[in-house]
Coordinates of C-alpha atoms and ligand atoms in Angstrom, one line a residue:
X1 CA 0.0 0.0 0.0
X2 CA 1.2 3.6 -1.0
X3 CA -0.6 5.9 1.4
X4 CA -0.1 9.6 0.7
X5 CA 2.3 11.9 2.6
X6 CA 1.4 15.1 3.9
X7 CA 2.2 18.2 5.6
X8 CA 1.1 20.6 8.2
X9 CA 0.0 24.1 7.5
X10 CA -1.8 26.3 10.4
X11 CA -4.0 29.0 8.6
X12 CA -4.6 31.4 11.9
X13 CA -2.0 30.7 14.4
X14 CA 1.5 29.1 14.4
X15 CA 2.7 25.6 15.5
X16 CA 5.7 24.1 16.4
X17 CA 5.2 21.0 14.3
X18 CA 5.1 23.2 10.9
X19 CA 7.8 24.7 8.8
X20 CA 5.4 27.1 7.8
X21 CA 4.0 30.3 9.5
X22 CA 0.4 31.3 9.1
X23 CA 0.6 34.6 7.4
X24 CA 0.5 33.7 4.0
X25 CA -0.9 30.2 4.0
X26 CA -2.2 30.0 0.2
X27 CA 1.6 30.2 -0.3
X28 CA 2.5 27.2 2.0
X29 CA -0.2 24.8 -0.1
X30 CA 1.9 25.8 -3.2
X31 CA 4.9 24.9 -1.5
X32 CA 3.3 21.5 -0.1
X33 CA 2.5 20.7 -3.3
X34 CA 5.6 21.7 -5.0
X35 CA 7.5 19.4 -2.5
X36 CA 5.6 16.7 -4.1
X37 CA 3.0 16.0 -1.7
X38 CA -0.7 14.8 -2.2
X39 CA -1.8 15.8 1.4
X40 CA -2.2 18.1 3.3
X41 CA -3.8 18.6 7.3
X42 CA -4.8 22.2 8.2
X43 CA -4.6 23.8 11.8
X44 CA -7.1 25.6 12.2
X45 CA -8.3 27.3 15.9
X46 CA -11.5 29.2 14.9
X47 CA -12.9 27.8 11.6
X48 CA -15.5 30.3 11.9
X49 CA -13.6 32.9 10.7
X50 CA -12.2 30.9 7.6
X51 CA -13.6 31.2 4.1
X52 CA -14.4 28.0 3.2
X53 CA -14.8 28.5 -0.7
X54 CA -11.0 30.5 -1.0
X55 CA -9.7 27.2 0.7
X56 CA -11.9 24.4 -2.0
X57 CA -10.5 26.9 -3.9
X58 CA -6.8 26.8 -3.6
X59 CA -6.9 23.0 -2.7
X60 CA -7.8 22.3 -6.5
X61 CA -5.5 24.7 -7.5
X62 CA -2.7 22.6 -6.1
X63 CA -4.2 19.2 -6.7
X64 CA -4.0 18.6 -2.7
X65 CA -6.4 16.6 -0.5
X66 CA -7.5 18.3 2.6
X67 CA -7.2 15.1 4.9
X68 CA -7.8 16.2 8.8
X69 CA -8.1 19.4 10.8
X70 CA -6.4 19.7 13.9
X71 CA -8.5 21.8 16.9
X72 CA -5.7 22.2 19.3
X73 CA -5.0 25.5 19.0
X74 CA -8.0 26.4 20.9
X75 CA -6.9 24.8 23.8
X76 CA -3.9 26.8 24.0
X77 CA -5.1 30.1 22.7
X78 CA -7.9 30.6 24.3
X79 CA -8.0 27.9 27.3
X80 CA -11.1 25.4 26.0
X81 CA -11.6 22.0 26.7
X82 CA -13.9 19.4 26.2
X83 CA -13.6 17.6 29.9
X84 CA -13.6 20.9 32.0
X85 CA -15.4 20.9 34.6
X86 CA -16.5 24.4 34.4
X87 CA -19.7 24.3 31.8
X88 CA -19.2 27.4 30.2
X89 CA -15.6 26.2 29.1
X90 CA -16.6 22.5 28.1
X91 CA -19.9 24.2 25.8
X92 CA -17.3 26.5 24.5
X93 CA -15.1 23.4 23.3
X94 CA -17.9 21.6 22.5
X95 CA -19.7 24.3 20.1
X96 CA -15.7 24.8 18.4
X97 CA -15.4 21.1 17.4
X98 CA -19.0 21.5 16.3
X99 CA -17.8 23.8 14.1
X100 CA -15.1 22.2 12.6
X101 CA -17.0 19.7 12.4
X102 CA -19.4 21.8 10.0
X103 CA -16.0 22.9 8.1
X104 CA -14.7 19.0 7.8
X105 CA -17.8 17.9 6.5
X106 CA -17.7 20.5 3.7
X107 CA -14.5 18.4 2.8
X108 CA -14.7 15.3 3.9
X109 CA -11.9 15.4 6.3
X110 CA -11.2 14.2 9.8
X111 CA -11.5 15.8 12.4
X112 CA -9.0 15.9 15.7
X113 CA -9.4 15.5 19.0
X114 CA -6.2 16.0 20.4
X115 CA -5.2 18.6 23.0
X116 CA -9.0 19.9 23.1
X117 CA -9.5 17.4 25.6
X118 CA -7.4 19.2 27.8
X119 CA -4.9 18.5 29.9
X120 CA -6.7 17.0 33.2
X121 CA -10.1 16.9 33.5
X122 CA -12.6 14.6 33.7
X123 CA -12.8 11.9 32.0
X124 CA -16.7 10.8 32.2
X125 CA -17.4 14.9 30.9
X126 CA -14.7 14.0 28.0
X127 CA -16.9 10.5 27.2
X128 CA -20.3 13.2 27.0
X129 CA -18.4 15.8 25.2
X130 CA -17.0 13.1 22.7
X131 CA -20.1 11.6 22.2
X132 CA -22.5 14.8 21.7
X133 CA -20.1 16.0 18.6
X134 CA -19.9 12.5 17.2
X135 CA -23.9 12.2 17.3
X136 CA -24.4 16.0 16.4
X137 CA -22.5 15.3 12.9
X138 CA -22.8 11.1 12.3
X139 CA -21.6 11.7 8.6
X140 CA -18.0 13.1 9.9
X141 CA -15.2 10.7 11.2
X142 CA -13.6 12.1 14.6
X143 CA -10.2 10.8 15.7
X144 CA -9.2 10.7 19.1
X145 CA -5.2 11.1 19.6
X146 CA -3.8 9.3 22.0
X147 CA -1.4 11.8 23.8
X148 CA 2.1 11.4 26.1
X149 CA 1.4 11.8 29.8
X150 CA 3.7 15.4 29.3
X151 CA 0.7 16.8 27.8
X152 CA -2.5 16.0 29.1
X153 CA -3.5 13.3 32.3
X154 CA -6.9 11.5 30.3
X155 CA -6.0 9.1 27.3
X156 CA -2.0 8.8 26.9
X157 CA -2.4 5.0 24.9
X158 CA -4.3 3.3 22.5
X159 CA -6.2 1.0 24.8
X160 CA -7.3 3.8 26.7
X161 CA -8.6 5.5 23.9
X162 CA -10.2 2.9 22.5
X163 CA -11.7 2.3 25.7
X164 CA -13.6 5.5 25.2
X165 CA -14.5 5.1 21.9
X166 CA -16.1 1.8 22.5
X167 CA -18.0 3.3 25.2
X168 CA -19.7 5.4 23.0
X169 CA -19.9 2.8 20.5
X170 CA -20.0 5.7 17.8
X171 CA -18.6 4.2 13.7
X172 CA -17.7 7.5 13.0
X173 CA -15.1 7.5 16.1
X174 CA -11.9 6.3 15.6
X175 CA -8.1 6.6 16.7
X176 CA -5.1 8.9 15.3
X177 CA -1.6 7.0 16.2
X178 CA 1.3 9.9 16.3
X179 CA 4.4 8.1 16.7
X180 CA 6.2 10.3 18.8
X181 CA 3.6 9.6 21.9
X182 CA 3.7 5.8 21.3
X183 CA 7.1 5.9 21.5
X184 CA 6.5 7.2 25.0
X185 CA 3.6 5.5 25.9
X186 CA 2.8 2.0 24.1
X187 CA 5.4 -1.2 25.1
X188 CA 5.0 -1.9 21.4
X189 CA 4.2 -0.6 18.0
X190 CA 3.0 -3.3 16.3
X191 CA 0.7 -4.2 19.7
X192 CA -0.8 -1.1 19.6
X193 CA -1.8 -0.9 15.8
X194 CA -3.0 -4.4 15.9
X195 CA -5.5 -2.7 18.8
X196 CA -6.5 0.2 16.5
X197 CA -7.4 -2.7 13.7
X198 CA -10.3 -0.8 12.0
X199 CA -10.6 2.3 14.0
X200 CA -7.0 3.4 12.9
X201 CA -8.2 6.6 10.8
X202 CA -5.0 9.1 10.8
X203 CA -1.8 9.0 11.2
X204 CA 0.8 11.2 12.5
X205 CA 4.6 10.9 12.1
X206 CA 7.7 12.5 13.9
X207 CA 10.7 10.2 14.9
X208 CA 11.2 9.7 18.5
X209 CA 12.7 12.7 19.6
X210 CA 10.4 14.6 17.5
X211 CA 12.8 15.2 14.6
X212 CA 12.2 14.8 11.2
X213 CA 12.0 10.9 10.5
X214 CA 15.2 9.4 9.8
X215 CA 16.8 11.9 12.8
X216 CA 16.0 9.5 15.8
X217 CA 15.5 6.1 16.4
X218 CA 11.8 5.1 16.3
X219 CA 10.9 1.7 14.6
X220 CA 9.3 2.8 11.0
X221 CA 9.4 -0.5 9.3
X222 CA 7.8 -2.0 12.0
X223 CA 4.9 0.9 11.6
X224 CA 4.6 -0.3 7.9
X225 CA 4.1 -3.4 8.6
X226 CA 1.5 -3.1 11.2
X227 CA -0.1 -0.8 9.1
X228 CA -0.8 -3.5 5.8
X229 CA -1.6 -6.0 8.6
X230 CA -4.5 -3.9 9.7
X231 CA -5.5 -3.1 6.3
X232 CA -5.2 1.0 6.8
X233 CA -5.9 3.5 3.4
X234 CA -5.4 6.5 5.4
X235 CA -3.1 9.4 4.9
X236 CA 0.6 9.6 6.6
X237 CA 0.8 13.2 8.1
X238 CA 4.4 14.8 9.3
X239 CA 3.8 16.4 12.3
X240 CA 7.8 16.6 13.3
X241 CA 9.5 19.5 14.4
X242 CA 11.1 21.2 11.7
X243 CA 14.9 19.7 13.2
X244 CA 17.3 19.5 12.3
X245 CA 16.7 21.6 9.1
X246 CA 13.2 22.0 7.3
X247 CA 15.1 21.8 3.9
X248 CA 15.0 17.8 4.8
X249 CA 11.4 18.1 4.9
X250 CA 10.8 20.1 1.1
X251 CA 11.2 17.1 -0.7
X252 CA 8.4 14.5 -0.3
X253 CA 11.0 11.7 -2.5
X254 CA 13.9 12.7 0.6
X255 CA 11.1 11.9 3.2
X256 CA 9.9 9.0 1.7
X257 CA 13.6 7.7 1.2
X258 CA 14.3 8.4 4.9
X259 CA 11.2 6.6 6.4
X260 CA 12.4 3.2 4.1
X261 CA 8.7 4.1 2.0
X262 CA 11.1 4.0 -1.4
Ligands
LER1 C1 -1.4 16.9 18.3 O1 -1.6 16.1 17.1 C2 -0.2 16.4 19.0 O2 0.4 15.4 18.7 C3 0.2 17.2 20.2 O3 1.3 16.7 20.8 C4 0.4 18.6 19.7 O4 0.9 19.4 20.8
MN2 MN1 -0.1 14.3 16.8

C-alpha cells in the first residue's frame, strides 16, 4: 500500500510542528505541493472565521487533498476544553469542534481531538463531550489522539482510547496514532496498531525525539508493517519539528527515502 504523505499548514495561528507560518498560507499549499506532496492537514483554531470557498479553492488549485483538521489550537489560545469541569468552558469546546465539524464535512476530512480534551479533567465529561459531537454530525469521522502523559493526564495509549471510543460505541469515532507519543507510551508498536485494527483513521509521524524521520530512532518498518496488517488507506501526516533543518522536509522523495517508504 502507498498511502499519501502530507504536511502541516496552520491557517490562523503558528505551531511548532510546521515549517510554515500562518501569514500567507495560500503560499505554504503551493509549497506542499511543490515538495511533491498529495496531502495536506490544516490547523485551524477558529474555523469560523475561515472562508471556506477561497480554501476548496486553492486545494484544487494545487491538486491537494485536505485530509484532517487539527483543533488544538484552541486549547492553547484561548484555554477550552472538552472535559472541564467548568460548563461554560466544556460548551465553548464543544460548540468549536462543532464547528469544525461543520468545516470537515464541507471536505470530507477528519476531524482531531487532540489537545482539546485538555490537559486533566474529567474523563466521564470528556466521554459526553466526545459523544454529543460524534452524534451532532454522524456523517463526519472524529479521531481521538492518543497523547504522552507530558501533555495531558486523560487518554495517553491506544487501549485507553479505544476504551472511550467503544463506550460510545460511535462508527464514525476512531483513533489517530502519532508516533512520537507511542514511542513514550505504548510497550509496542505493532501491539498497539494491531489494537487500532479498523478504528486506525490518521496517522501522525515524527521520529522519536520529535525530529524529522530518519533523525532518531523510532521503529518505521515495523509501523509499515503493522499498518498493511491492519489493512489501513489512510493518509501519513508529518507532524515533526522542523529539526534538524526543514530543507529535509521540502522534498516529499527525501522523506519517503528516509522513512524506508522508497
Ligand atoms: C497533536 O496532534 C499532538 O500530537 C500534540 O502533541 C500537539 O501538541
Ligand atoms: Mn499528533
Amino acid at each position: 500500500m502507498e498511502w499519501p504523505l502530507g504536511l502541516i499548514v496552520p491557517v490562523q495561528d503558528p505551531t511548532p510542528f510546521s515549517v510554515f507560518t500562518p501569514e500567507d498560507w495560500p503560499q505554504s499549499l503551493g509549497q506542499v505541493r511543490a515538495a511533491g506532496y498529495r496531502v495536506v492537514e490544516l490547523a485551524v483554531t477558529d474555523p469560523q472565521t475561515l472562508d471556506y470557498d477561497s480554501l476548496r479553492a486553492m486545494l484544487d488549485h494545487y491538486g491537494l487533498q485536505l485530509v484532517a483538521f487539527t483543533t488544538g489550537q484552541a486549547a492553547g489560545k484561548e484555554g477550552l476544553s472538552l472535559s472541564s469541569p467548568d460548563i461554560r468552558v466544556r460548551e465553548k469546546a464543544i460548540a468549536r469542534v462543532q464547528a469544525h465539524a461543520k468545516m470537515a464535512r464541507r471536505f470530507q476530512a477528519i476531524v482531531i481531538i487532540g489537545l482539546l480534551r485538555g490537559k486533566s479533567g474529567n474523563l466521564s465529561l470528556l466521554f459526553e463531550s466526545i459523544k454529543e459531537c460524534t452524534q451532532a454530525y454522524p456523517e463526519v469521522r472524529f479521531a481521538l489522539e492518543p497523547l504522552n502523559r507530558y501533555e495531558t493526564e486523560l487518554i495517553n495509549s491506544v487501549a485507553e482510547a479505544l476504551g472511550l471510543v467503544e463506550l460510545i460505541g460511535a462508527d464514525n469515532l476512531g483513533l489517530l496514532f502519532d508516533t512520537f507519543h507511542s514511542n513514550i507510551e505504548e510497550r509496542s508498536v505493532r501491539e498497539a496498531l494491531t489494537l487500532c485494527g479498523e478504528r486506525l483513521f490518521h496517522v501522525h509521524l515524527a521520529d522519536s525525539n520529535r525530529w524529522i524521520p530518519g533523525f532518531g530512532h523510532f521503529p518505521f518498518a515495523e509501523l509499515w508493517e503493522a499498518l498493511e496488517a491492519v489493512g489501513y488507506q489512510g493518509a501519513l501526516v508529518l507532524e515533526c519539528l522542523p529539526r534538524p533543518d526543514p530543507v529535509w522536509l521540502l522534498s516529499e522523495n527525501e522523506v519517503r527515502r528516509r522513512l524506508g517508504l522508497l
